[in-house]
PDB file of C-alpha atoms in Angstrom:
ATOM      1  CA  UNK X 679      19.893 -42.196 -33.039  1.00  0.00           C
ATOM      2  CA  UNK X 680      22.075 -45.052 -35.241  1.00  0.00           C
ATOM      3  CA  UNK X 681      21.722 -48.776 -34.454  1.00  0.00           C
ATOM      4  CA  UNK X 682      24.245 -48.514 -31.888  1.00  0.00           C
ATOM      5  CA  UNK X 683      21.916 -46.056 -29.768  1.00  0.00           C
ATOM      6  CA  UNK X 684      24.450 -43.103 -30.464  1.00  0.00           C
ATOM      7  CA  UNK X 685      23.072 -40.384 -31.150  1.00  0.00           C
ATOM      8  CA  UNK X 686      24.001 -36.545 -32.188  1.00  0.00           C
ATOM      9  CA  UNK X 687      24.493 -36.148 -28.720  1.00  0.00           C
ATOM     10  CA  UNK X 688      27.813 -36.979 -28.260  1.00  0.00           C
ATOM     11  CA  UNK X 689      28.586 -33.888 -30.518  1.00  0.00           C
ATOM     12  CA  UNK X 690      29.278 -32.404 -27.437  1.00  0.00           C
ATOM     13  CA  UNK X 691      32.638 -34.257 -26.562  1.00  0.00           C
ATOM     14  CA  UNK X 692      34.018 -32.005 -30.045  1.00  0.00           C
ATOM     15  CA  UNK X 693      33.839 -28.992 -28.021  1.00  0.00           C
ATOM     16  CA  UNK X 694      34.836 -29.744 -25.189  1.00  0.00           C
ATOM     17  CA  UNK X 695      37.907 -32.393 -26.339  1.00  0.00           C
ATOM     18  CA  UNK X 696      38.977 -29.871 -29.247  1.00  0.00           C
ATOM     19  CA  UNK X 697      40.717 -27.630 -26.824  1.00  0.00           C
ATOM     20  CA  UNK X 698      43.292 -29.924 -26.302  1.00  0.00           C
ATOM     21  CA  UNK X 699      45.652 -29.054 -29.233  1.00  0.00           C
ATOM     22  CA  UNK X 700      46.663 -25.927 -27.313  1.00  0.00           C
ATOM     23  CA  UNK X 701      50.195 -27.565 -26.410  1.00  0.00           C
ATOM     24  CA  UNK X 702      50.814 -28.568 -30.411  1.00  0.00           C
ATOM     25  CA  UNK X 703      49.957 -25.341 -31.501  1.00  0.00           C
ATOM     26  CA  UNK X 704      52.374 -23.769 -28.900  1.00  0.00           C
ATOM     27  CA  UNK X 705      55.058 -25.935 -30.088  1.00  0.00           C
ATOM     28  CA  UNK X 706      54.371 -24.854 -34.018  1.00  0.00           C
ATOM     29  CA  UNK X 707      54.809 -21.302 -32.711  1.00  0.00           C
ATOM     30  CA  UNK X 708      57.960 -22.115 -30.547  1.00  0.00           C
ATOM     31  CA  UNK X 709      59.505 -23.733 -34.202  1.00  0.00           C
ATOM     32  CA  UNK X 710      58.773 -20.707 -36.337  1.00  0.00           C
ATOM     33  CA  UNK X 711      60.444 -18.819 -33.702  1.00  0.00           C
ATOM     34  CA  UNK X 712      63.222 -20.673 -33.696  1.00  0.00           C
ATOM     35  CA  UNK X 713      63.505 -20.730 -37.451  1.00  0.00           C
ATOM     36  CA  UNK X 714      63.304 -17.112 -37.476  1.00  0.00           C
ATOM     37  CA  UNK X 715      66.119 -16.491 -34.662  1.00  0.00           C
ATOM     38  CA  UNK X 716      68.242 -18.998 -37.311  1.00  0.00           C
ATOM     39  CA  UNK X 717      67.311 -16.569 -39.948  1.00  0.00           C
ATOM     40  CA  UNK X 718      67.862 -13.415 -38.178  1.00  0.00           C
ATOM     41  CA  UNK X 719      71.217 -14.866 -37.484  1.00  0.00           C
ATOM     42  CA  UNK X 720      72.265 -15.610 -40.994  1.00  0.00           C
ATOM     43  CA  UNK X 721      71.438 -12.464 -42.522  1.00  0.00           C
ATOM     44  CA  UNK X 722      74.412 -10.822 -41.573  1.00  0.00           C
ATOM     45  CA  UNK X 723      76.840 -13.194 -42.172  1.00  0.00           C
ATOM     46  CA  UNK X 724      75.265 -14.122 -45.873  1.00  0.00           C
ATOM     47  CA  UNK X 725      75.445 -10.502 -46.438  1.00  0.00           C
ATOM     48  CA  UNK X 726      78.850  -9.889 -45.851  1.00  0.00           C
ATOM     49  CA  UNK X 727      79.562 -13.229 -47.840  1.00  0.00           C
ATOM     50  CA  UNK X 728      77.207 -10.993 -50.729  1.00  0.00           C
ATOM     51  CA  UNK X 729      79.824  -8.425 -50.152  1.00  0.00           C
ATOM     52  CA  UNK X 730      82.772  -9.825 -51.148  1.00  0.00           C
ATOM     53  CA  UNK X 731      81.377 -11.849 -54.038  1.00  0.00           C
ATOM     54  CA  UNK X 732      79.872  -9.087 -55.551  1.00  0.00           C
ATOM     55  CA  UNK X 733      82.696  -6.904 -55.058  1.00  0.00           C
ATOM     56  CA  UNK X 734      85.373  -9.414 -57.047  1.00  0.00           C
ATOM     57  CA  UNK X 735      82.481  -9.727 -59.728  1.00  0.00           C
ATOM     58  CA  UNK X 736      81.987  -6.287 -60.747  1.00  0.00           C
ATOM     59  CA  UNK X 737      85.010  -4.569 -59.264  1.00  0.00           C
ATOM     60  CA  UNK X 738      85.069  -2.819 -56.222  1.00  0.00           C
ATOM     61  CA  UNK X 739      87.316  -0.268 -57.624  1.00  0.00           C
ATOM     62  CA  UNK X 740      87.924   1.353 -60.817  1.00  0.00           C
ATOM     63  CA  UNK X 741      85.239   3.001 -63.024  1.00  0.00           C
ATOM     64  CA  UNK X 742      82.623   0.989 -61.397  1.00  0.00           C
ATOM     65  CA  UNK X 743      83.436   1.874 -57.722  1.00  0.00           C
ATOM     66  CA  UNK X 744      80.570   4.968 -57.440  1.00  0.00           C
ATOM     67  CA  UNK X 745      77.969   1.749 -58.728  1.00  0.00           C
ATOM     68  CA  UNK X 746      79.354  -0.529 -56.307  1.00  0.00           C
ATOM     69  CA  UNK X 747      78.979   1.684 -53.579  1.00  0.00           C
ATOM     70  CA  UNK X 748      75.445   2.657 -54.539  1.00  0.00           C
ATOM     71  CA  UNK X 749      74.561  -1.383 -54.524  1.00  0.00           C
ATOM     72  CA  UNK X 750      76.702  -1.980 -51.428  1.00  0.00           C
ATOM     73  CA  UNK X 751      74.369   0.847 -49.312  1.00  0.00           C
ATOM     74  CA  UNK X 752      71.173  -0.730 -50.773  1.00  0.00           C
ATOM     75  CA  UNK X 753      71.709  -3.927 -49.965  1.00  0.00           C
ATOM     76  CA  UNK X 754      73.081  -3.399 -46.457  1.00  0.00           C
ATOM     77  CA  UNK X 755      69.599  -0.767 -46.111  1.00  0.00           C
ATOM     78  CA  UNK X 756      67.945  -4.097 -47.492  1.00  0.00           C
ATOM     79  CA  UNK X 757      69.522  -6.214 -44.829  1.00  0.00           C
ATOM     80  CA  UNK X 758      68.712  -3.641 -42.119  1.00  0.00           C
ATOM     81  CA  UNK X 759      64.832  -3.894 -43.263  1.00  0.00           C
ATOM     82  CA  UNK X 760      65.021  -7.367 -43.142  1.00  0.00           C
ATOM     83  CA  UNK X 761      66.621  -7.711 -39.659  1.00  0.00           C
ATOM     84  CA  UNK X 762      64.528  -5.317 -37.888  1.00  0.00           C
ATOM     85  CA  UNK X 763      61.403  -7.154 -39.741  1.00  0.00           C
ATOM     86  CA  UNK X 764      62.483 -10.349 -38.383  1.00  0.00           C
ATOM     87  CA  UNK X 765      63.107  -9.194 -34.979  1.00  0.00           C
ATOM     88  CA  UNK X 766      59.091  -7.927 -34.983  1.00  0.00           C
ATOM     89  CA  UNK X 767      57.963 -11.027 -36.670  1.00  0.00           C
ATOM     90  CA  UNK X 768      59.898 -13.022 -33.033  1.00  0.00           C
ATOM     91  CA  UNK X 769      58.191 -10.529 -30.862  1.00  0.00           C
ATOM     92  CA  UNK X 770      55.182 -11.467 -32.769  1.00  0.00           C
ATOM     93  CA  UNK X 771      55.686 -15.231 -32.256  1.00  0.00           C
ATOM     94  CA  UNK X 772      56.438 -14.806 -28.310  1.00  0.00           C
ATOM     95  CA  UNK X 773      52.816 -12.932 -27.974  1.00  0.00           C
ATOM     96  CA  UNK X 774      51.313 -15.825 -30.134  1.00  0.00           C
ATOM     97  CA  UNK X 775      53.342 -18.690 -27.789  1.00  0.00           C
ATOM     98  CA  UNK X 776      52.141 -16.985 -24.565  1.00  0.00           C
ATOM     99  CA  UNK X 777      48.764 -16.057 -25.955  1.00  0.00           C
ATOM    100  CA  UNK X 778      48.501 -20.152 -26.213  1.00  0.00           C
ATOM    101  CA  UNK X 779      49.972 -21.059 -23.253  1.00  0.00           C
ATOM    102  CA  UNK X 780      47.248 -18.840 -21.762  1.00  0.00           C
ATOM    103  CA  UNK X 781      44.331 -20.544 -24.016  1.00  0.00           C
ATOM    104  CA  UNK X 782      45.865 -24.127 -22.824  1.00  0.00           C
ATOM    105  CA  UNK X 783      45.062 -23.495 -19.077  1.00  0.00           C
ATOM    106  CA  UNK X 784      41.374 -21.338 -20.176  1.00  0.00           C
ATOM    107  CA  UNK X 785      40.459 -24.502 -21.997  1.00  0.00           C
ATOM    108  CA  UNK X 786      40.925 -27.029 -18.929  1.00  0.00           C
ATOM    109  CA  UNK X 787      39.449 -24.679 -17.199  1.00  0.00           C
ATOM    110  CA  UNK X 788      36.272 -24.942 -19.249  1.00  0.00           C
ATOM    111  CA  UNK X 789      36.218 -28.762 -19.236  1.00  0.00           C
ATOM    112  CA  UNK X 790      36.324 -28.403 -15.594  1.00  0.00           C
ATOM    113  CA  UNK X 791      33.542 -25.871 -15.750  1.00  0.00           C
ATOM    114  CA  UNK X 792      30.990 -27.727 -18.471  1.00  0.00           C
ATOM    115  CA  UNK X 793      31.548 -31.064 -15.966  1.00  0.00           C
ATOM    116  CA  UNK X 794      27.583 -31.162 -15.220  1.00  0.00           C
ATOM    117  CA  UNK X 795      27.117 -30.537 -18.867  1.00  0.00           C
ATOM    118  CA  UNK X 796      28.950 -33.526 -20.200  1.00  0.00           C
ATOM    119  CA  UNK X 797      26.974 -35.533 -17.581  1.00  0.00           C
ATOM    120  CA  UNK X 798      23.653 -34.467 -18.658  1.00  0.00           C
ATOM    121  CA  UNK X 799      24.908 -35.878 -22.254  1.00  0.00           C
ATOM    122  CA  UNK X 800      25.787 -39.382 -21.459  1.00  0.00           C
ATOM    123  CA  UNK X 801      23.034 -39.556 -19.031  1.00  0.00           C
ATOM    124  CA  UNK X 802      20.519 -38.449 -21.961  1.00  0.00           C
ATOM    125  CA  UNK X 803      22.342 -41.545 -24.025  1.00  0.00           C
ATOM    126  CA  UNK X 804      21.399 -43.902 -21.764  1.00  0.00           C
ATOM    127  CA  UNK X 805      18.311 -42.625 -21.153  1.00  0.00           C
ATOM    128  CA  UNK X 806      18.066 -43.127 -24.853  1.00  0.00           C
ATOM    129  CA  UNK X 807      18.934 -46.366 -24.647  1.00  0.00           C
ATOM    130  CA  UNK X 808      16.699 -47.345 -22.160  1.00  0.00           C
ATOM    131  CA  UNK X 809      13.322 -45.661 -24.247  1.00  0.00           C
ATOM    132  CA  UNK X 810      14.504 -47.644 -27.473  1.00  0.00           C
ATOM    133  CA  UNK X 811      14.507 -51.117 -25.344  1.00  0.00           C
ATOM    134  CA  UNK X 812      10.977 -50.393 -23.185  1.00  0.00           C
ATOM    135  CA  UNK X 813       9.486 -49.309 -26.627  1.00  0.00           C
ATOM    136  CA  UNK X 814      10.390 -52.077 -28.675  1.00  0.00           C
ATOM    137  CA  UNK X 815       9.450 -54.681 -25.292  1.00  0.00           C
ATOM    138  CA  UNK X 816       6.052 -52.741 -25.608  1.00  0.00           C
ATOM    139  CA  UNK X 817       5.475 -53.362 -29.466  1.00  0.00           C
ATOM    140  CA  UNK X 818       6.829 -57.189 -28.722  1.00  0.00           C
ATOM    141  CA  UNK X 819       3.912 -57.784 -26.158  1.00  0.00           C
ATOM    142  CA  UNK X 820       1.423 -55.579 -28.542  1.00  0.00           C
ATOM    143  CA  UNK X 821       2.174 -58.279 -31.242  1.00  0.00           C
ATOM    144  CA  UNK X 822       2.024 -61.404 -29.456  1.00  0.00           C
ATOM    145  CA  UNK X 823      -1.741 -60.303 -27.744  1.00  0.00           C
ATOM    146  CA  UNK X 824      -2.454 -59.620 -31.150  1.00  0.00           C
ATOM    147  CA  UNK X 825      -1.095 -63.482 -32.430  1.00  0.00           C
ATOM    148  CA  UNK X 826      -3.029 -64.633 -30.004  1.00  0.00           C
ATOM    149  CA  UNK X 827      -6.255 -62.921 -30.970  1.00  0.00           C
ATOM    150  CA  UNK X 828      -5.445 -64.443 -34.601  1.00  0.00           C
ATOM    151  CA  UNK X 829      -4.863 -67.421 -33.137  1.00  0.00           C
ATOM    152  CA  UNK X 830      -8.328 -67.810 -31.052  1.00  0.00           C
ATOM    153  CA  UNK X 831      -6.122 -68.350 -28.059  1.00  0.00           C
ATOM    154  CA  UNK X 832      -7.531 -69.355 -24.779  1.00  0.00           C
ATOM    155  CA  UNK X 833      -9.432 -66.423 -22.388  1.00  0.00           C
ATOM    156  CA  UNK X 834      -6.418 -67.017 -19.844  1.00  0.00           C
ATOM    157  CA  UNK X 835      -3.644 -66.820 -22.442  1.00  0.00           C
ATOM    158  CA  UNK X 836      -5.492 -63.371 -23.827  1.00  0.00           C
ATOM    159  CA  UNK X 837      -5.496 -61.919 -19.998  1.00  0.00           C
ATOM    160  CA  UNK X 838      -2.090 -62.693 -19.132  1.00  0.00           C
ATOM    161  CA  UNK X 839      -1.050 -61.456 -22.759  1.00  0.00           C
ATOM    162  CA  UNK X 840      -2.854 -58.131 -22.324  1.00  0.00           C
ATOM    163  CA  UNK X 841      -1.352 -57.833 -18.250  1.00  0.00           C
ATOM    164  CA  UNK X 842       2.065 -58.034 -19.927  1.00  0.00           C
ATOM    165  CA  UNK X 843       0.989 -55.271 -22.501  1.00  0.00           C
ATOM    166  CA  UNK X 844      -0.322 -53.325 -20.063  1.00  0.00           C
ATOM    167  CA  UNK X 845       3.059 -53.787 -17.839  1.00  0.00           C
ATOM    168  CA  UNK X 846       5.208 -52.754 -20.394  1.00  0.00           C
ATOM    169  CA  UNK X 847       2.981 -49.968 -21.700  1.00  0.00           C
ATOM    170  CA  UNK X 848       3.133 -48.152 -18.114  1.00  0.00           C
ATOM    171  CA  UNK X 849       7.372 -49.230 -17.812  1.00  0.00           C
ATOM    172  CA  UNK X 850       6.948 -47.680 -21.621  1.00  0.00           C
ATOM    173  CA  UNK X 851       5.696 -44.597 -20.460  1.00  0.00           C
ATOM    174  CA  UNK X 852       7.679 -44.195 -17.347  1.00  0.00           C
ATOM    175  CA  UNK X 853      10.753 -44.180 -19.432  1.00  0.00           C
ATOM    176  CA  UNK X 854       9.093 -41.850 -21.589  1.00  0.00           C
ATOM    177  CA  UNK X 855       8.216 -38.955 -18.648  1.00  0.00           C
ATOM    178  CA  UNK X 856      11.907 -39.774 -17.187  1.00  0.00           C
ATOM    179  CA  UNK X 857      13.554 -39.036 -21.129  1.00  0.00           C
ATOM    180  CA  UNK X 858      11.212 -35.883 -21.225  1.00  0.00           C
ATOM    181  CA  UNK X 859      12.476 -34.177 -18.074  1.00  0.00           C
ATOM    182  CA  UNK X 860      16.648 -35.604 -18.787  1.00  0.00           C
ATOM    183  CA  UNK X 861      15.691 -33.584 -22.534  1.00  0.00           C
ATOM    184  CA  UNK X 862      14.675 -30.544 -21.221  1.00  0.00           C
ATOM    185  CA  UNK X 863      17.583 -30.215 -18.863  1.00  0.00           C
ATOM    186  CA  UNK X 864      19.501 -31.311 -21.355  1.00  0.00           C
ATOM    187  CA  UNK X 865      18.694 -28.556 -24.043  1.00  0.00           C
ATOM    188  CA  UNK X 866      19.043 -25.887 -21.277  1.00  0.00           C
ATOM    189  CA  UNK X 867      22.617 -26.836 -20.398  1.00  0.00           C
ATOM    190  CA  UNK X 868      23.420 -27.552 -24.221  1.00  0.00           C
ATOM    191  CA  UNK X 869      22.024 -24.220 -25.055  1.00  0.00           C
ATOM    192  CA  UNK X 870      24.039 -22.486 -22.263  1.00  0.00           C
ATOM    193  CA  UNK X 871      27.088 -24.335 -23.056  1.00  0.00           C
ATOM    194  CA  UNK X 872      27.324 -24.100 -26.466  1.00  0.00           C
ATOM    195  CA  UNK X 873      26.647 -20.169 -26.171  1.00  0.00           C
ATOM    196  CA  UNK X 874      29.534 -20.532 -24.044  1.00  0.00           C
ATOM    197  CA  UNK X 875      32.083 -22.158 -26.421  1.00  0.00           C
ATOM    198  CA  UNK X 876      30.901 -20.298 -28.972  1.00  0.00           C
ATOM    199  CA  UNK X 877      31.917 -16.913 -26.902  1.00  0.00           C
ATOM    200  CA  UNK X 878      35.509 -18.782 -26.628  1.00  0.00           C
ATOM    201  CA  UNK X 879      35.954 -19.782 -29.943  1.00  0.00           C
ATOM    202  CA  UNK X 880      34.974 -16.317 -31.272  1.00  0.00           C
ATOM    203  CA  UNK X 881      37.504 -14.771 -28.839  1.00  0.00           C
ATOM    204  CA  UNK X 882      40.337 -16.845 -30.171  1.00  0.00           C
ATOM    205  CA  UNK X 883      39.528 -16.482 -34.131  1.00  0.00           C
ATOM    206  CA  UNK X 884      39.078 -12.553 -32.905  1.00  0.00           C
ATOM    207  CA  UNK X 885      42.815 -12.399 -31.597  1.00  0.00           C
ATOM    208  CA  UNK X 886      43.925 -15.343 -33.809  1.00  0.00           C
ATOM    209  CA  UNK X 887      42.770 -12.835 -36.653  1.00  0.00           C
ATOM    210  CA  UNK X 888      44.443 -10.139 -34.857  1.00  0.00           C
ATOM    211  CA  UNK X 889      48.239 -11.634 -34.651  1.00  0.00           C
ATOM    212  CA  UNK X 890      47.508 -12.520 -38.349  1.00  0.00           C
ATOM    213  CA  UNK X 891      46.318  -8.837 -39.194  1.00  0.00           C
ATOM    214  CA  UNK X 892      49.808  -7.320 -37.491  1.00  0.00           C
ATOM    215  CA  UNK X 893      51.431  -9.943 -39.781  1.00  0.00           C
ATOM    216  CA  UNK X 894      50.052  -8.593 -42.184  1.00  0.00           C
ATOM    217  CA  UNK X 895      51.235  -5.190 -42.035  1.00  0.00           C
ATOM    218  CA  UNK X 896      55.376  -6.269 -40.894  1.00  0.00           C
ATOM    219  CA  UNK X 897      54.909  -8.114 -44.455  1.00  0.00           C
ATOM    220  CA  UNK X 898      53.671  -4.570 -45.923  1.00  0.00           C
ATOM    221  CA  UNK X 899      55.692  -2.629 -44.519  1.00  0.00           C
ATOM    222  CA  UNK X 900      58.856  -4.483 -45.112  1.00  0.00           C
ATOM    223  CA  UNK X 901      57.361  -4.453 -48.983  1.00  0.00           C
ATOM    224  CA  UNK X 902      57.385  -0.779 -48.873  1.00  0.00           C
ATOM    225  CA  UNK X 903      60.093  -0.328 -47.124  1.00  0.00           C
ATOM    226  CA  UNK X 904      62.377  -2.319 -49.513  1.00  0.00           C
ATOM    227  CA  UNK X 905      60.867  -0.445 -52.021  1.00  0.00           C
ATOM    228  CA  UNK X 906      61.482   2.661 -51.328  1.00  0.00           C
ATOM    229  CA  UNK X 907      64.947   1.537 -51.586  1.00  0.00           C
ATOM    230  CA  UNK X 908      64.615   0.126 -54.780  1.00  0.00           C
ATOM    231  CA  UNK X 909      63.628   3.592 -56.203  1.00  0.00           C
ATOM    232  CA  UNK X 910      66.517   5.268 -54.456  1.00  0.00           C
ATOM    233  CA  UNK X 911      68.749   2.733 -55.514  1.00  0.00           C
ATOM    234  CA  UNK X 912      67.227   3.304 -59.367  1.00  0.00           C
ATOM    235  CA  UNK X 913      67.436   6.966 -59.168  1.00  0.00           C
ATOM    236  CA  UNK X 914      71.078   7.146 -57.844  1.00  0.00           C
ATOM    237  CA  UNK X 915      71.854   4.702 -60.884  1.00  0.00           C
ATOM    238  CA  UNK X 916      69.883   6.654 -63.341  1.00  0.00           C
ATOM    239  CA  UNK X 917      72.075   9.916 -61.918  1.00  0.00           C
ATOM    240  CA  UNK X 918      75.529   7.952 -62.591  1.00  0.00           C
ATOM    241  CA  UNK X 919      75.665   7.862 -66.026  1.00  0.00           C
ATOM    242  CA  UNK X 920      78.439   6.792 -67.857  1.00  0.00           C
ATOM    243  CA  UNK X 921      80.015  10.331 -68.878  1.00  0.00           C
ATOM    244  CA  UNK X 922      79.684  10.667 -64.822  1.00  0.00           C
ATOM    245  CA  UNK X 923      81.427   7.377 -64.155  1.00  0.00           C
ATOM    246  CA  UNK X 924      84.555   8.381 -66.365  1.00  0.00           C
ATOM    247  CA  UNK X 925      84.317  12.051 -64.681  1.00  0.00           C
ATOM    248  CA  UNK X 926      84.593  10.735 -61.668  1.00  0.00           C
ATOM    249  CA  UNK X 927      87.518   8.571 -62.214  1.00  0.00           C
ATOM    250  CA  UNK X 928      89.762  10.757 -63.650  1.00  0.00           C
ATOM    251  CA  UNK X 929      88.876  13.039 -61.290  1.00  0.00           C
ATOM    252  CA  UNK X 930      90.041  11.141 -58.404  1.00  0.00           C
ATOM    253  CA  UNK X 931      93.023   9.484 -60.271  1.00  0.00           C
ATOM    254  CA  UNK X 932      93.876  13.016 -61.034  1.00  0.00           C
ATOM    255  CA  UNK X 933      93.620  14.199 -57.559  1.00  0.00           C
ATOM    256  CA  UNK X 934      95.309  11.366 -56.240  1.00  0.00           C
ATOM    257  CA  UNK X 935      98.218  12.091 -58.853  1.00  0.00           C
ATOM    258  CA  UNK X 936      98.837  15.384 -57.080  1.00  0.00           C
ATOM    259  CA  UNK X 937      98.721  14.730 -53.674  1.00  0.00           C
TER     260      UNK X 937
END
């Protein structure tokens, strides 16, 4: 206990008051949702803008037209990875929003419930209170009998000096039996309780953990995904060598020559 009579006590309000973020976590969720709809959106249209830029760069037709069309399938493969990851990644996000919407209304819920609990706590810190003033009342009267006996103080001042130690060594002791029964109840419903909360809170790191894990393979598989496109995209530019390139430009000029 400090000098202010607090004591670790109060440790209890964390609990109990630390479900109350619910709400700003819900609204961090809604924002990366909305972020990702943004994104989802863009993807097409900065492709297409990808398109055409690229396509003026290197050439859309001529020698280079077999590359371009190689690059132009991988990147719209790429863009159909990323879109379809994105649109698991909002699903993802909605189950996270309505898995704290649901956590919101469990955790008033359990404020309502631990009530009796939270009582038990401020009634053990006044209690406190109380013990600290009847003890040091009992040490003041212990050390003014004891002046007195010093002192040689008169037989009447020594009996009315010891009635008052006596007084507030019973009101001492009283306080003392009262703070022993308010502890025991006390650890009871702070065992139960906490046992509780923890319960909770290992619940929502379980399924917090859980959202995080299915992250955790979208981001993978989107990796993989993409890659697997890289090394088609690779091998199908490996395959169009240069000799191939010319080859197939003649051959179509020539074809189109006798049509």
């Amino acid at each position: 206990m400090d000098k202010e009579g607090k004591s670790s006590y109060q440790n209890f309000d964390y609990p109990v008051i630390s479900h109350s973020h619910g709400q700003h976590r819900r609204e961090q969720f809604k924002v990366i949702w909305e972020v990702g709809q943004t994104i989802r959106a863009n993807i097409e249209e900065n492709n297409s803008k990808l398109f055409g830029k690229l396509a003026k760069q290197s050439g859309g037709s001529g020698t280079f037209a077999p590359l371009w069309q190689v690059l132009k399938t991988s990147i719209e493969k790429i863009a159909t990875v990323q879109v379809k990851m994105m649109q698991k990644v909002n699903d993802l996000v909605k189950d996270v929003c309505k898995y704290t919407e649901e956590l919101q209304k469990k955790h008033k819920l359990v404020k309502e419930e631990q009530g009796p609990t939270l009582e038990i706590v401020q009634t053990i810190q006044s209690t406190t209170l109380v013990l600290q003033k009847a003890k040091d009342v009992y040490l003041q009267k212990c050390e003014e009998l004891d002046k007195l006996r010093r002192d040689n103080g008169s037989a009447k001042d020594l009996e009315k000096a010891e009635l008052k130690v006596k007084k507030a060594q019973e009101d001492y002791k009283t306080i003392v039996d009262k703070y022993a029964l308010i502890k025991e109840d006390f650890e009871k419903r702070m065992s139960t309780s906490c046992k509780y909360f923890q319960q909770i809170e290992e619940a929502h790191l379980k399924q917090m953990k859980e959202f995080l894990s299915t992250y955790t393979e979208l981001i993978e598989n989107n990796h993989d995904a993409i890659g697997q496109i890289y090394l088609e995209f690779k091998r199908q530019c490996l395959e169009l060598t240069i000799d191939k390139l010319l080859e197939h430009f003649v051959l179509k000029k020539y074809t189109f020559r006798f049509i």
